[in-house]
Amino acid sequence: MSMREDQHFQRRFDHRIWLRLLRRAREFRGTMAILAVVMILVGAADALFPLLNGIAVDRFVETGSIQGVESLAIVYAGLAFLQAFLVWALIALAGRMETGLMYRFRQDTFAHLQTLSIGYFDRTPVGWLMSRLTSDIQRLGETVAWGLVDIVWGVAMMAGIAVAMLFVHAQLAVLVLTVVPPLALVSWFFQRRILGAQRSVRRLNSEVSAAFSEGIAGAVTSKTLVREAENLREFSALTGRMRAASVRAAVFSALYMPVVLLLGSVGTSIALVAGGVRLSEGSVTIGVIVAFVGYTVQFFEPVREVARVLTELQAAQSAAERIAALLDTPPAITDRREVEDAFGTILEPHRDRWPRCHGAIRFDEVNFAYPDGEAVLDHFDLDVAAGESIALVGETGAGKSTIVNLVARFYEPTAGRILIDGADIRDRSQSWMHSQLGYVLQTPQLFAGSVAENIAFGQPEADRSAVEEAARMVDAHAMITALPGGYDHELGEGGSGLSTGQKQLLSFARAILADPRIFILDEATSSIDTDTELRIQRAIRTMLRGRTSFVIAHRLSTVRDVDRILVLEHGAIVESGSHHDLLAREGRYAALYRESMR
Ligand SMILES: Nc1ncnc2c1ncn2[C@@H]1O[C@H](COP(=O)(O)OP(=O)(O)OP(=O)(O)O)[C@@H](O)[C@H]1O
Ligand SMILES: [Mg+2]
């Protein structure tokens, strides 16, 4: 996902996107309906107050009598209490809907992410996903819940006032309402410009942030290339443009308000002048004029609110589009219907019906290319017996990780088949396959939590003694007990606080605790100290015992113990055999090996 694409804002308001998202929020339909009714009542109550004022003037001020004032006072007080109650209900309901909507969207997006395949995460930057899951969802919740409140309330109030005015004095009402068309025009004109300027500000803002992080992350490079002055010049130009756009937005916002107020005053003047003429003719009472003045003042209050919400909805539309797109991304790899019936789904597997796995794996004429990539494998054949250990060696980009990604069914062949225990991998469910796998990644993935929790990540039911035994098997026990809290030592996010070698030992312990039939190791290229390296080699030897294994090793010292070494070049096997055979052959492997021993 490129920056540009991310910054792409649709200019027109598109109600279909909103409807699509609201359809996911079906459970709030009841709340929304109640909220709408409450807001219409609040708007109607707002429209009643000037009417009561007018009645009060005609009945009591004009006549100078206070006879019957109690009943009006009671109605007035009753209305005021009712409105206070309604406003309370409105805020409570809208607040509940806001949090409810955010909960629903978070839940849905997270659940959906669990079903997407690795390919999606390869393509999609983590930062992009994170901002979808946090700021976009927050924005949507706020805009939908409060925007809905403001719009329905504003429209109800304006409609209520228009109806009340027509009811009180139709002729006068029509005169006063002539300011509405220019008002609509002015609002449309200004809001468009405000929105446009705000968009530029946001776009420039993300460019400024990017420039900041590049400036910080690239500090060393910049310094050594003596780019400081150039960097500063570029940055000044960028922030200058941002300032101009911000000023534009502020100027338009600042102009819009007085223009609306001015039109409101025009409305009030019309009421006063036209009402005054009719008053002198005796065709209206003072009360009518009082009511009209109240209405014209009130009428313009929601205009700005409604205009603001429409702008916000339009601005939030890009967030809505991105969330909708995320929720609508189909998983690239799905289990067939029959497979799902037999094996269960990712979130609800039928483990009791799963067949046992022996771990024989065969690539049968497999072709593979990454989405919009060149072919990596072409008619690739490989037969691995159950329990056999295989090492994949070769230069960077040779296709080593690709082969194990296919075994793990993170991707599917574009042609040909992969068989596991003689059955097509697509005839088994992804969860079945993944539960047979122990995968130690090139970059060990640990999580915030204790060491023990990290080891038991895939087997939450494992007790402490099982965790310790797993750690002992891979020679990690001593390292763990040397940590300040031992097995209860808390790791930071991503396992921060440990060295790469330590992280790897923990991920070995995690893999061996799961006791998988198939073990995959994509070894880290980063160098570790010799002591840890020896430990890791012992751990690998333990892992390989009795398991079908694929070891991708960059340190060739690691691969001496495997049953068969495959040397890959451009996705093809160019040499294969045991360490000794291959050394004796004096070919590619022997050269690589000598190179790595130097
Ligand atoms: N996610 C991806 N999307 C597109 N192309 C990819 C992707 N991953 C790898 N490739 C391409 O596929 C080819 C094989 O890559 P692969 O990762 O399998 O190599 P490798 O042997 O594991 O290399 P290394 O030793 O650097 O890990 C390379 O040309 C690479 O550019
Ligand atoms: Mg690789």
mmCIF file of C-alpha atoms in Angstrom, residues 163-439:
data_model
loop_
_atom_site.group_PDB
_atom_site.id
_atom_site.type_symbol
_atom_site.label_atom_id
_atom_site.label_comp_id
_atom_site.label_asym_id
_atom_site.label_seq_id
_atom_site.Cartn_x
_atom_site.Cartn_y
_atom_site.Cartn_z
ATOM 1 C CA VAL A 163 -43.155 24.219 10.869
ATOM 2 C CA ALA A 164 -43.717 26.309 14.015
ATOM 3 C CA MET A 165 -43.132 29.550 12.097
ATOM 4 C CA LEU A 166 -45.500 28.496 9.320
ATOM 5 C CA PHE A 167 -47.993 27.590 11.976
ATOM 6 C CA VAL A 168 -47.676 30.939 13.797
ATOM 7 C CA HIS A 169 -47.699 33.127 10.712
ATOM 8 C CA ALA A 170 -47.319 31.590 7.282
ATOM 9 C CA GLN A 171 -46.662 34.792 5.335
ATOM 10 C CA LEU A 172 -43.985 36.024 7.701
ATOM 11 C CA ALA A 173 -42.466 32.537 7.784
ATOM 12 C CA VAL A 174 -42.068 32.424 3.991
ATOM 13 C CA LEU A 175 -40.379 35.830 4.052
ATOM 14 C CA VAL A 176 -37.937 34.807 6.773
ATOM 15 C CA LEU A 177 -37.164 31.474 5.097
ATOM 16 C CA THR A 178 -35.948 33.226 1.940
ATOM 17 C CA VAL A 179 -32.530 33.405 3.630
ATOM 18 C CA VAL A 180 -32.294 29.606 3.599
ATOM 19 C CA PRO A 181 -31.217 29.174 -0.075
ATOM 20 C CA PRO A 182 -28.351 31.705 0.187
ATOM 21 C CA LEU A 183 -27.408 30.102 3.488
ATOM 22 C CA ALA A 184 -27.208 26.670 1.881
ATOM 23 C CA LEU A 185 -25.141 28.058 -0.968
ATOM 24 C CA VAL A 186 -22.714 29.837 1.345
ATOM 25 C CA SER A 187 -22.347 26.729 3.543
ATOM 26 C CA TRP A 188 -21.656 24.549 0.536
ATOM 27 C CA PHE A 189 -19.083 27.029 -0.807
ATOM 28 C CA PHE A 190 -17.184 27.419 2.463
ATOM 29 C CA GLN A 191 -17.302 23.842 3.663
ATOM 30 C CA ARG A 192 -15.867 22.612 0.388
ATOM 31 C CA ARG A 193 -12.940 24.956 0.700
ATOM 32 C CA ILE A 194 -12.421 24.215 4.380
ATOM 33 C CA LEU A 195 -12.484 20.495 3.649
ATOM 34 C CA GLY A 196 -10.051 20.878 0.774
ATOM 35 C CA ALA A 197 -7.620 22.891 2.875
ATOM 36 C CA GLN A 198 -7.900 20.426 5.769
ATOM 37 C CA ARG A 199 -7.112 17.571 3.407
ATOM 38 C CA SER A 200 -3.978 19.316 2.215
ATOM 39 C CA VAL A 201 -2.979 19.916 5.818
ATOM 40 C CA ARG A 202 -3.402 16.246 6.661
ATOM 41 C CA ARG A 203 -1.530 15.094 3.585
ATOM 42 C CA LEU A 204 1.321 17.505 4.226
ATOM 43 C CA ASN A 205 1.319 16.541 7.864
ATOM 44 C CA SER A 206 2.004 12.917 7.027
ATOM 45 C CA GLU A 207 4.768 14.038 4.664
ATOM 46 C CA VAL A 208 6.257 16.111 7.464
ATOM 47 C CA SER A 209 6.134 13.117 9.837
ATOM 48 C CA ALA A 210 7.787 10.954 7.214
ATOM 49 C CA ALA A 211 10.452 13.603 6.725
ATOM 50 C CA PHE A 212 10.993 13.726 10.472
ATOM 51 C CA SER A 213 11.413 9.985 10.790
ATOM 52 C CA GLU A 214 13.682 9.828 7.751
ATOM 53 C CA GLY A 215 15.684 12.702 9.150
ATOM 54 C CA ILE A 216 16.077 10.899 12.441
ATOM 55 C CA ALA A 217 16.564 7.353 11.162
ATOM 56 C CA GLY A 218 18.852 8.509 8.386
ATOM 57 C CA ALA A 219 20.894 10.846 10.551
ATOM 58 C CA VAL A 220 24.115 8.910 10.093
ATOM 59 C CA THR A 221 23.721 8.590 6.339
ATOM 60 C CA SER A 222 22.830 12.267 6.015
ATOM 61 C CA LYS A 223 25.815 13.339 8.038
ATOM 62 C CA THR A 224 28.282 11.172 6.214
ATOM 63 C CA LEU A 225 26.941 12.392 2.884
ATOM 64 C CA VAL A 226 26.895 16.006 4.139
ATOM 65 C CA ARG A 227 23.242 16.340 3.245
ATOM 66 C CA GLU A 228 22.206 18.467 6.238
ATOM 67 C CA ALA A 229 21.728 21.756 4.385
ATOM 68 C CA GLU A 230 19.858 20.075 1.550
ATOM 69 C CA ASN A 231 17.606 18.216 4.016
ATOM 70 C CA LEU A 232 16.813 21.420 5.834
ATOM 71 C CA ARG A 233 15.939 23.224 2.616
ATOM 72 C CA GLU A 234 13.536 20.462 1.564
ATOM 73 C CA PHE A 235 12.003 20.371 4.994
ATOM 74 C CA SER A 236 11.464 24.138 5.100
ATOM 75 C CA ALA A 237 9.660 24.023 1.767
ATOM 76 C CA LEU A 238 7.412 21.253 3.077
ATOM 77 C CA THR A 239 6.523 22.943 6.374
ATOM 78 C CA GLY A 240 6.024 26.215 4.489
ATOM 79 C CA ARG A 241 3.406 24.579 2.296
ATOM 80 C CA MET A 242 1.798 23.060 5.356
ATOM 81 C CA ARG A 243 1.589 26.458 7.004
ATOM 82 C CA ALA A 244 -0.016 27.975 3.917
ATOM 83 C CA ALA A 245 -2.642 25.232 3.806
ATOM 84 C CA SER A 246 -3.348 25.594 7.541
ATOM 85 C CA VAL A 247 -3.770 29.356 7.173
ATOM 86 C CA ARG A 248 -6.143 28.790 4.266
ATOM 87 C CA ALA A 249 -8.247 26.403 6.364
ATOM 88 C CA ALA A 250 -8.285 28.848 9.270
ATOM 89 C CA VAL A 251 -9.218 31.814 7.081
ATOM 90 C CA PHE A 252 -12.141 29.985 5.511
ATOM 91 C CA SER A 253 -13.366 28.744 8.900
ATOM 92 C CA ALA A 254 -13.025 32.240 10.301
ATOM 93 C CA LEU A 255 -14.987 33.732 7.387
ATOM 94 C CA TYR A 256 -17.735 31.152 7.409
ATOM 95 C CA MET A 257 -18.984 31.840 10.919
ATOM 96 C CA PRO A 258 -19.569 35.609 10.580
ATOM 97 C CA VAL A 259 -21.240 35.046 7.202
ATOM 98 C CA VAL A 260 -23.702 32.624 8.780
ATOM 99 C CA LEU A 261 -24.264 35.038 11.661
ATOM 100 C CA LEU A 262 -24.811 37.849 9.173
ATOM 101 C CA LEU A 263 -27.434 35.860 7.276
ATOM 102 C CA GLY A 264 -29.059 35.040 10.606
ATOM 103 C CA SER A 265 -29.255 38.742 11.372
ATOM 104 C CA VAL A 266 -30.769 39.353 7.952
ATOM 105 C CA GLY A 267 -33.423 36.778 8.870
ATOM 106 C CA THR A 268 -34.048 38.504 12.175
ATOM 107 C CA SER A 269 -34.265 41.900 10.465
ATOM 108 C CA ILE A 270 -36.791 40.559 8.010
ATOM 109 C CA ALA A 271 -38.840 39.283 10.926
ATOM 110 C CA LEU A 272 -38.600 42.656 12.680
ATOM 111 C CA VAL A 273 -39.296 44.862 9.638
ATOM 112 C CA ALA A 274 -42.012 42.756 8.024
ATOM 113 C CA GLY A 275 -43.450 41.947 11.446
ATOM 114 C CA GLY A 276 -43.307 45.634 12.474
ATOM 115 C CA VAL A 277 -45.231 46.703 9.365
ATOM 116 C CA ARG A 278 -47.885 44.086 10.044
ATOM 117 C CA LEU A 279 -47.976 45.035 13.700
ATOM 118 C CA SER A 280 -48.765 48.635 12.842
ATOM 119 C CA GLU A 281 -51.465 47.364 10.488
ATOM 120 C CA GLY A 282 -52.725 45.336 13.426
ATOM 121 C CA SER A 283 -52.523 41.996 11.578
ATOM 122 C CA VAL A 284 -50.016 40.425 14.014
ATOM 123 C CA THR A 285 -49.442 40.679 17.756
ATOM 124 C CA ILE A 286 -46.168 41.527 19.520
ATOM 125 C CA GLY A 287 -46.053 37.928 20.695
ATOM 126 C CA VAL A 288 -45.746 36.751 17.107
ATOM 127 C CA ILE A 289 -42.792 39.047 16.548
ATOM 128 C CA VAL A 290 -41.135 37.898 19.776
ATOM 129 C CA ALA A 291 -41.604 34.284 18.718
ATOM 130 C CA PHE A 292 -40.187 35.018 15.247
ATOM 131 C CA VAL A 293 -37.143 36.792 16.606
ATOM 132 C CA GLY A 294 -36.511 33.782 18.840
ATOM 133 C CA TYR A 295 -36.913 31.430 15.873
ATOM 134 C CA THR A 296 -34.625 33.308 13.538
ATOM 135 C CA VAL A 297 -31.898 33.345 16.188
ATOM 136 C CA GLN A 298 -32.323 29.636 16.928
ATOM 137 C CA PHE A 299 -32.678 28.582 13.331
ATOM 138 C CA PHE A 300 -29.084 29.385 12.457
ATOM 139 C CA GLU A 301 -27.533 27.549 15.374
ATOM 140 C CA PRO A 302 -27.822 24.052 13.865
ATOM 141 C CA VAL A 303 -26.838 25.202 10.381
ATOM 142 C CA ARG A 304 -23.209 25.349 11.284
ATOM 143 C CA GLU A 305 -23.444 22.047 13.167
ATOM 144 C CA VAL A 306 -24.998 20.254 10.226
ATOM 145 C CA ALA A 307 -22.486 21.768 7.821
ATOM 146 C CA ARG A 308 -19.642 20.704 10.120
ATOM 147 C CA VAL A 309 -20.912 17.146 10.431
ATOM 148 C CA LEU A 310 -21.350 16.786 6.690
ATOM 149 C CA THR A 311 -17.763 17.924 6.282
ATOM 150 C CA GLU A 312 -16.572 15.525 8.945
ATOM 151 C CA LEU A 313 -18.441 12.641 7.379
ATOM 152 C CA GLN A 314 -16.782 13.427 4.106
ATOM 153 C CA ALA A 315 -13.381 13.626 5.774
ATOM 154 C CA ALA A 316 -13.991 10.380 7.675
ATOM 155 C CA GLN A 317 -15.029 8.712 4.466
ATOM 156 C CA SER A 318 -11.462 7.716 3.665
ATOM 157 C CA ALA A 319 -11.266 6.003 7.071
ATOM 158 C CA ALA A 320 -14.544 4.264 6.305
ATOM 159 C CA GLU A 321 -13.264 3.203 2.894
ATOM 160 C CA ARG A 322 -10.104 1.728 4.353
ATOM 161 C CA ILE A 323 -11.916 -0.190 7.076
ATOM 162 C CA ALA A 324 -14.477 -1.436 4.571
ATOM 163 C CA ALA A 325 -11.685 -2.495 2.215
ATOM 164 C CA LEU A 326 -9.897 -4.303 5.014
ATOM 165 C CA LEU A 327 -13.046 -6.125 6.074
ATOM 166 C CA ASP A 328 -13.790 -7.037 2.467
ATOM 167 C CA THR A 329 -10.315 -8.393 1.658
ATOM 168 C CA PRO A 330 -10.889 -12.079 0.984
ATOM 169 C CA PRO A 331 -8.307 -14.477 2.436
ATOM 170 C CA ALA A 332 -5.990 -15.527 -0.401
ATOM 171 C CA ILE A 333 -5.966 -19.096 0.884
ATOM 172 C CA THR A 334 -9.194 -20.708 1.941
ATOM 173 C CA ASP A 335 -10.159 -24.228 2.813
ATOM 174 C CA ARG A 336 -12.680 -25.818 0.485
ATOM 175 C CA ARG A 337 -16.189 -26.315 1.761
ATOM 176 C CA GLU A 338 -15.829 -30.096 2.198
ATOM 177 C CA VAL A 339 -12.501 -29.606 3.963
ATOM 178 C CA GLU A 340 -14.069 -27.113 6.334
ATOM 179 C CA ASP A 341 -16.911 -29.505 7.077
ATOM 180 C CA ALA A 342 -14.462 -32.265 7.888
ATOM 181 C CA PHE A 343 -11.724 -30.332 9.685
ATOM 182 C CA GLY A 344 -13.537 -27.288 11.054
ATOM 183 C CA THR A 345 -12.666 -23.637 10.464
ATOM 184 C CA ILE A 346 -9.684 -21.592 11.642
ATOM 185 C CA LEU A 347 -11.596 -20.167 14.557
ATOM 186 C CA GLU A 348 -13.502 -23.419 15.292
ATOM 187 C CA PRO A 349 -11.456 -26.491 14.433
ATOM 188 C CA HIS A 350 -12.785 -30.060 14.947
ATOM 189 C CA ARG A 351 -9.563 -31.379 16.430
ATOM 190 C CA ASP A 352 -11.073 -34.727 17.452
ATOM 191 C CA ARG A 353 -11.654 -35.637 13.789
ATOM 192 C CA TRP A 354 -8.178 -34.757 12.569
ATOM 193 C CA PRO A 355 -6.102 -37.528 11.009
ATOM 194 C CA ARG A 356 -2.649 -38.285 12.398
ATOM 195 C CA CYS A 357 0.242 -36.742 10.557
ATOM 196 C CA HIS A 358 3.333 -38.780 9.643
ATOM 197 C CA GLY A 359 5.175 -36.004 7.899
ATOM 198 C CA ALA A 360 6.037 -37.336 4.424
ATOM 199 C CA ILE A 361 6.128 -34.384 2.033
ATOM 200 C CA ARG A 362 6.281 -34.333 -1.723
ATOM 201 C CA PHE A 363 6.515 -31.456 -4.176
ATOM 202 C CA ASP A 364 4.993 -32.662 -7.414
ATOM 203 C CA GLU A 365 5.809 -30.496 -10.443
ATOM 204 C CA VAL A 366 5.312 -27.335 -8.422
ATOM 205 C CA ASN A 367 5.321 -23.937 -10.096
ATOM 206 C CA PHE A 368 5.269 -20.862 -7.960
ATOM 207 C CA ALA A 369 5.463 -17.081 -8.298
ATOM 208 C CA TYR A 370 4.603 -14.444 -5.708
ATOM 209 C CA PRO A 371 1.659 -12.230 -6.647
ATOM 210 C CA ASP A 372 3.012 -9.892 -9.345
ATOM 211 C CA GLY A 373 6.444 -11.480 -9.073
ATOM 212 C CA GLU A 374 8.558 -13.563 -11.408
ATOM 213 C CA ALA A 375 8.501 -17.342 -11.266
ATOM 214 C CA VAL A 376 10.472 -18.618 -8.258
ATOM 215 C CA LEU A 377 9.881 -22.336 -8.734
ATOM 216 C CA ASP A 378 9.426 -24.066 -12.060
ATOM 217 C CA HIS A 379 8.424 -27.722 -12.164
ATOM 218 C CA PHE A 380 10.005 -28.278 -8.785
ATOM 219 C CA ASP A 381 10.105 -31.871 -7.499
ATOM 220 C CA LEU A 382 11.151 -32.978 -4.057
ATOM 221 C CA ASP A 383 10.352 -36.081 -2.043
ATOM 222 C CA VAL A 384 10.950 -35.983 1.686
ATOM 223 C CA ALA A 385 10.349 -39.125 3.740
ATOM 224 C CA ALA A 386 8.610 -38.946 7.117
ATOM 225 C CA GLY A 387 11.223 -38.100 9.732
ATOM 226 C CA GLU A 388 13.873 -37.076 7.224
ATOM 227 C CA SER A 389 15.809 -33.873 7.831
ATOM 228 C CA ILE A 390 16.597 -31.629 4.898
ATOM 229 C CA ALA A 391 18.847 -28.603 4.763
ATOM 230 C CA LEU A 392 18.315 -25.926 2.146
ATOM 231 C CA VAL A 393 21.369 -23.904 1.268
ATOM 232 C CA GLY A 394 22.019 -21.416 -1.469
ATOM 233 C CA GLU A 395 22.495 -17.772 -2.178
ATOM 234 C CA THR A 396 20.067 -15.102 -1.098
ATOM 235 C CA GLY A 397 16.951 -15.126 -3.262
ATOM 236 C CA ALA A 398 17.497 -18.757 -4.320
ATOM 237 C CA GLY A 399 14.020 -19.709 -3.049
ATOM 238 C CA LYS A 400 14.761 -21.367 0.303
ATOM 239 C CA SER A 401 12.161 -19.470 2.320
ATOM 240 C CA THR A 402 9.707 -19.861 -0.523
ATOM 241 C CA ILE A 403 9.930 -23.649 -0.352
ATOM 242 C CA VAL A 404 9.186 -23.768 3.364
ATOM 243 C CA ASN A 405 6.423 -21.166 2.953
ATOM 244 C CA LEU A 406 4.786 -23.553 0.530
ATOM 245 C CA VAL A 407 5.170 -26.478 2.944
ATOM 246 C CA ALA A 408 3.493 -24.339 5.604
ATOM 247 C CA ARG A 409 0.810 -23.389 3.039
ATOM 248 C CA PHE A 410 1.399 -19.728 3.674
ATOM 249 C CA TYR A 411 1.227 -19.618 -0.096
ATOM 250 C CA GLU A 412 -0.180 -22.079 -2.637
ATOM 251 C CA PRO A 413 1.541 -23.369 -5.781
ATOM 252 C CA THR A 414 0.437 -21.696 -8.988
ATOM 253 C CA ALA A 415 0.584 -25.132 -10.613
ATOM 254 C CA GLY A 416 1.382 -28.646 -9.442
ATOM 255 C CA ARG A 417 0.694 -30.180 -6.055
ATOM 256 C CA ILE A 418 2.199 -30.526 -2.639
ATOM 257 C CA LEU A 419 1.366 -33.810 -0.985
ATOM 258 C CA ILE A 420 1.507 -34.534 2.690
ATOM 259 C CA ASP A 421 1.330 -38.209 3.660
ATOM 260 C CA GLY A 422 0.239 -38.785 0.068
ATOM 261 C CA ALA A 423 -2.749 -36.411 0.233
ATOM 262 C CA ASP A 424 -2.967 -33.022 -1.466
ATOM 263 C CA ILE A 425 -2.273 -30.305 1.090
ATOM 264 C CA ARG A 426 -5.472 -28.607 -0.055
ATOM 265 C CA ASP A 427 -7.484 -31.620 1.086
ATOM 266 C CA ARG A 428 -6.475 -30.862 4.659
ATOM 267 C CA SER A 429 -7.355 -27.710 6.544
ATOM 268 C CA GLN A 430 -4.868 -24.915 7.150
ATOM 269 C CA SER A 431 -5.256 -25.270 10.909
ATOM 270 C CA TRP A 432 -4.510 -28.996 10.677
ATOM 271 C CA MET A 433 -1.375 -28.264 8.689
ATOM 272 C CA HIS A 434 -0.273 -25.481 10.997
ATOM 273 C CA SER A 435 -0.744 -27.613 14.103
ATOM 274 C CA GLN A 436 1.694 -30.160 12.689
ATOM 275 C CA LEU A 437 4.298 -27.466 12.169
ATOM 276 C CA GLY A 438 6.959 -26.048 14.389
ATOM 277 C CA TYR A 439 8.267 -22.948 12.702
#
